[in-house]
XYZ file of C-alpha atoms in Angstrom:
318
model
C -0.012 0.012 -0.005
C 1.168 3.494 -0.766
C 0.322 6.626 1.080
C 1.214 10.168 0.266
C 3.988 10.487 2.864
C 5.644 7.195 2.061
C 5.347 7.169 -1.712
C 5.646 10.844 -2.491
C 3.384 10.293 -5.523
C 0.688 12.766 -4.545
C 1.547 16.313 -3.589
C -0.941 18.646 -1.929
C -0.983 21.411 0.670
C -2.387 19.759 3.787
C -5.491 21.057 5.393
C -4.609 19.403 8.749
C -2.253 21.626 10.726
C -1.593 22.679 14.311
C -2.614 26.285 14.701
C -2.624 28.693 17.617
C -0.017 26.513 19.379
C -2.401 23.612 19.855
C -5.317 21.649 18.496
C -8.708 22.339 20.090
C -11.927 20.544 19.216
C -12.990 23.570 17.187
C -9.845 23.158 15.086
C -10.641 19.513 14.621
C -14.238 20.107 13.572
C -13.200 22.880 11.143
C -10.463 20.861 9.496
C -12.578 17.719 9.398
C -15.379 19.657 7.725
C -12.937 21.030 5.129
C -11.684 17.547 4.359
C -15.223 16.224 3.934
C -15.952 19.048 1.458
C -12.806 18.348 -0.526
C -12.802 14.575 -0.725
C -15.821 12.595 -1.820
C -14.043 9.396 -0.771
C -14.321 10.497 2.902
C -17.467 10.091 4.956
C -18.355 10.849 8.544
C -20.757 9.556 11.165
C -21.609 10.927 14.603
C -21.068 8.113 17.120
C -22.070 9.940 20.304
C -21.604 13.141 22.304
C -19.154 14.151 25.039
C -20.105 15.063 28.572
C -20.423 18.745 27.454
C -22.469 17.756 24.435
C -19.812 18.047 21.788
C -20.396 15.584 18.899
C -18.028 12.616 18.622
C -17.279 11.767 14.973
C -15.922 8.823 13.080
C -14.339 9.404 9.735
C -14.682 6.574 7.242
C -12.428 5.909 4.224
C -12.296 2.771 2.083
C -14.768 0.398 0.459
C -13.609 -2.984 1.674
C -15.609 -5.583 3.592
C -12.948 -5.800 6.293
C -13.335 -3.061 8.885
C -10.494 -1.703 11.040
C -10.443 1.117 13.585
C -8.010 3.672 14.953
C -8.816 6.192 17.713
C -6.842 9.101 19.181
C -6.917 11.842 21.832
C -8.412 9.490 24.418
C -6.187 11.211 26.989
C -6.621 14.965 27.184
C -3.010 16.022 27.325
C -2.205 13.667 24.430
C -4.282 15.891 22.114
C -1.425 15.965 19.534
C -2.549 12.499 18.490
C -5.759 14.008 17.042
C -4.046 15.976 14.222
C -1.596 13.087 13.742
C -4.460 10.708 12.986
C -6.436 13.327 11.023
C -3.350 14.086 8.882
C -3.107 10.317 8.106
C -6.790 10.242 7.093
C -6.241 13.317 4.952
C -3.349 11.668 3.105
C -5.382 8.487 2.532
C -8.207 10.542 1.072
C -5.864 12.548 -1.100
C -4.185 9.461 -2.401
C -7.439 7.599 -3.157
C -8.792 10.693 -4.866
C -5.684 10.652 -7.074
C -6.282 7.021 -8.039
C -4.120 5.186 -5.511
C -6.275 2.508 -3.774
C -3.963 2.597 -0.656
C -5.104 -0.929 0.154
C -8.536 0.365 0.992
C -10.417 -1.537 -1.689
C -10.329 -4.519 0.661
C -10.435 -2.582 3.950
C -12.537 0.203 5.398
C -10.985 2.412 8.056
C -13.073 3.904 10.800
C -11.043 6.666 12.495
C -12.022 8.606 15.627
C -9.347 11.283 15.906
C -10.875 13.281 18.823
C -12.235 10.816 21.376
C -12.054 13.265 24.380
C -12.881 16.743 23.047
C -13.830 18.283 26.431
C -10.595 17.038 28.006
C -8.458 18.153 25.109
C -9.823 21.710 25.331
C -9.441 21.660 29.109
C -5.816 20.593 28.914
C -5.026 23.470 26.580
C -7.257 26.292 27.698
C -8.289 25.509 31.290
C -11.828 25.497 32.699
C -14.292 26.696 30.092
C -16.507 29.660 30.981
C -19.780 28.633 32.607
C -18.645 25.029 33.180
C -20.951 23.373 35.775
C -17.942 21.500 37.137
C -15.677 24.548 37.476
C -15.359 24.383 41.269
C -14.899 20.642 41.283
C -12.295 20.771 38.436
C -10.239 23.311 40.338
C -10.304 21.095 43.426
C -9.520 17.890 41.479
C -6.532 19.722 39.927
C -5.142 20.683 43.319
C -6.273 24.283 43.084
C -4.125 24.906 39.999
C -5.435 26.581 36.872
C -2.805 24.797 34.795
C -4.366 21.714 33.257
C -1.542 20.786 30.875
C -0.991 17.493 32.688
C -4.720 16.592 32.750
C -5.493 13.177 31.091
C -9.098 12.561 32.135
C -12.361 13.788 30.643
C -14.209 16.843 32.003
C -15.634 14.800 34.921
C -12.194 13.632 36.054
C -12.528 10.116 34.661
C -9.630 8.523 32.805
C -11.225 7.120 29.696
C -8.569 4.528 29.191
C -9.390 3.032 32.565
C -13.122 2.848 31.691
C -13.449 -0.425 29.766
C -14.900 -3.731 31.112
C -11.713 -5.809 31.067
C -10.285 -6.166 34.521
C -11.855 -2.839 35.533
C -12.079 -3.791 39.230
C -8.416 -4.895 39.253
C -7.310 -1.624 37.635
C -9.334 0.393 40.114
C -7.693 -1.440 43.008
C -4.275 -0.992 41.444
C -4.798 2.755 40.871
C -6.146 3.239 44.390
C -8.404 6.141 43.386
C -12.121 6.315 44.306
C -12.883 9.866 43.177
C -12.322 12.091 40.142
C -8.719 13.111 39.474
C -6.511 14.403 36.675
C -5.729 10.830 35.666
C -6.132 7.151 36.632
C -9.630 7.283 38.114
C -11.685 4.695 36.277
C -15.114 6.148 37.075
C -17.995 4.779 39.198
C -18.391 1.791 36.860
C -17.212 0.608 33.428
C -18.414 2.748 30.486
C -19.967 5.379 32.793
C -18.621 8.118 30.522
C -20.256 8.860 27.182
C -16.933 9.086 25.344
C -15.891 5.566 26.350
C -19.384 4.240 25.790
C -19.322 5.701 22.264
C -16.087 3.921 21.404
C -17.376 0.659 22.832
C -20.738 1.043 21.030
C -19.040 1.728 17.674
C -16.716 -1.244 18.137
C -19.536 -3.590 19.030
C -21.684 -2.417 16.121
C -18.941 -2.686 13.486
C -17.052 -5.664 14.921
C -13.672 -4.525 13.651
C -11.139 -7.135 12.667
C -8.336 -5.140 14.459
C -8.044 -1.880 16.331
C -5.295 0.590 17.306
C -5.483 3.266 20.022
C -3.057 6.149 19.549
C -1.360 7.654 22.619
C 1.817 9.447 23.566
C 4.629 8.879 24.461
C 7.488 6.342 24.436
C 7.673 4.890 20.927
C 6.234 1.601 22.083
C 3.609 -0.694 20.639
C 1.593 -2.792 23.168
C -0.126 -5.865 21.673
C -1.153 -8.240 24.423
C -3.716 -8.645 27.229
C -3.536 -11.473 29.774
C -2.609 -14.013 27.067
C -6.076 -13.524 25.419
C -4.669 -11.994 22.240
C -4.660 -14.084 19.029
C -1.546 -15.927 18.053
C -0.684 -13.531 15.246
C -0.741 -10.403 17.447
C 2.920 -10.393 18.432
C 4.198 -10.856 14.884
C 1.904 -8.069 13.675
C 3.212 -5.746 16.390
C 6.762 -6.516 15.288
C 5.783 -5.596 11.707
C 4.291 -2.318 12.892
C 7.451 -1.539 14.778
C 9.666 -2.442 11.800
C 7.584 -0.232 9.509
C 8.644 2.851 11.500
C 12.273 2.333 10.471
C 15.336 3.558 12.315
C 15.845 7.084 13.459
C 17.241 9.554 10.986
C 20.657 9.232 12.643
C 20.651 5.441 12.219
C 19.777 4.974 15.889
C 16.679 3.540 17.410
C 14.871 6.827 16.764
C 15.830 8.797 19.844
C 17.050 12.409 19.725
C 13.743 13.591 18.257
C 13.690 11.564 15.037
C 10.508 9.837 13.910
C 11.300 6.126 13.709
C 12.572 3.526 16.126
C 9.411 2.021 17.677
C 9.485 -1.299 19.472
C 6.886 -3.898 20.226
C 6.442 -4.433 23.984
C 4.612 -7.175 25.915
C 2.823 -5.264 28.685
C 1.829 -6.518 32.083
C 0.060 -4.946 35.085
C -2.471 -3.021 33.019
C -6.219 -3.481 32.618
C -9.392 -1.591 31.650
C -7.928 0.099 28.535
C -9.617 0.145 25.123
C -7.058 -2.222 23.663
C -7.419 -4.587 26.624
C -11.169 -4.695 26.297
C -11.144 -5.274 22.571
C -8.768 -8.191 22.914
C -10.768 -9.619 25.834
C -14.174 -9.340 24.167
C -13.271 -10.171 20.573
C -10.025 -12.207 20.827
C -8.736 -10.201 17.825
C -5.605 -8.113 17.435
C -5.620 -4.847 19.376
C -2.767 -2.363 19.787
C -1.834 0.707 21.722
C 0.790 2.867 20.022
C 2.675 5.329 22.174
C 3.850 7.926 19.639
C 6.868 10.214 20.035
C 9.080 10.702 23.073
C 9.260 13.248 25.851
C 6.948 14.638 28.472
C 3.204 15.045 27.759
C 1.924 17.194 26.274
C 4.553 16.752 23.580
C 5.681 20.019 21.971
C 4.029 20.955 18.698
C 7.461 21.347 17.175
C 7.764 17.566 17.165
C 4.657 17.074 15.079
C 6.357 16.526 11.696
C 9.007 14.174 13.081
C 6.453 12.176 15.020
C 4.327 11.856 11.931
C 7.164 10.630 9.796
C 7.655 7.654 12.063
C 3.978 7.088 12.776
C 2.430 7.185 9.277
C 4.187 3.930 8.122
C 2.950 2.195 11.261
C -0.628 3.183 10.583
C -0.294 2.187 6.920
C 1.034 -1.257 7.961
C -1.846 -1.592 10.419
C -4.314 -1.045 7.615
C -2.438 -3.598 5.505
C -2.816 -6.140 8.300
């Protein structure tokens, strides 16, 4: 499969860009709308709404019977993953519009680039005016108005601790029984509309494989309590190999894009990838893009994308 970045066959000025030093949900909706207007091969579907009532959208590209899924911006301060995934969708749409099938005659991609819009905005701009949880949010954040390290949704629930796969074990491990900037799994699994929307979409479409995009560490997690299918590890190794070496010939450190590695993870439950593997016994992956301290600086966007796009292309290829 060829994509614009890897093949260099299709040249266009990208719509997807980080502006105003960040990527708010308004930026996402605006750029998504412009992509839908430009590319007939791209469709959208609303899959739910956030706590604050913001629509949650899936973008759909491809015509194949096999359905695969990628989501991003599940964690608020990992909002850079939203434009990373949206840029990838843009390049697929541009390439298909130029006559390159991109492997999507056999596969249909369902992408949810902004899974936690309320949280992403909070992490960048602080408590929104008129927010009914303003007093609580300030308390949950230790009295600080700086929400750059916030990972949860607007109600202080970590969406990647929300899924019904070892939820009780993860809650006990985290030791949190109340809303917090991260790691609180909520009052019960799928209590939050954002997590419920992802689960509902996944159950309705029954994807053959899924990938959840996070930051950071340049690692690819592929297992869950030995319930993953036999081919999962080999597929994770292929995803890692697709990223290539760093531009300096190293493992991709020093800010270059490549150098990912497949990692067998233990001591983790209740994530989206965990739940998918547990419920469907199909390949599920978490990709930790880039390196550094969250939120990753916008200056790394291009380098991160160079290493990530081949991974996502290989994931589609399967």
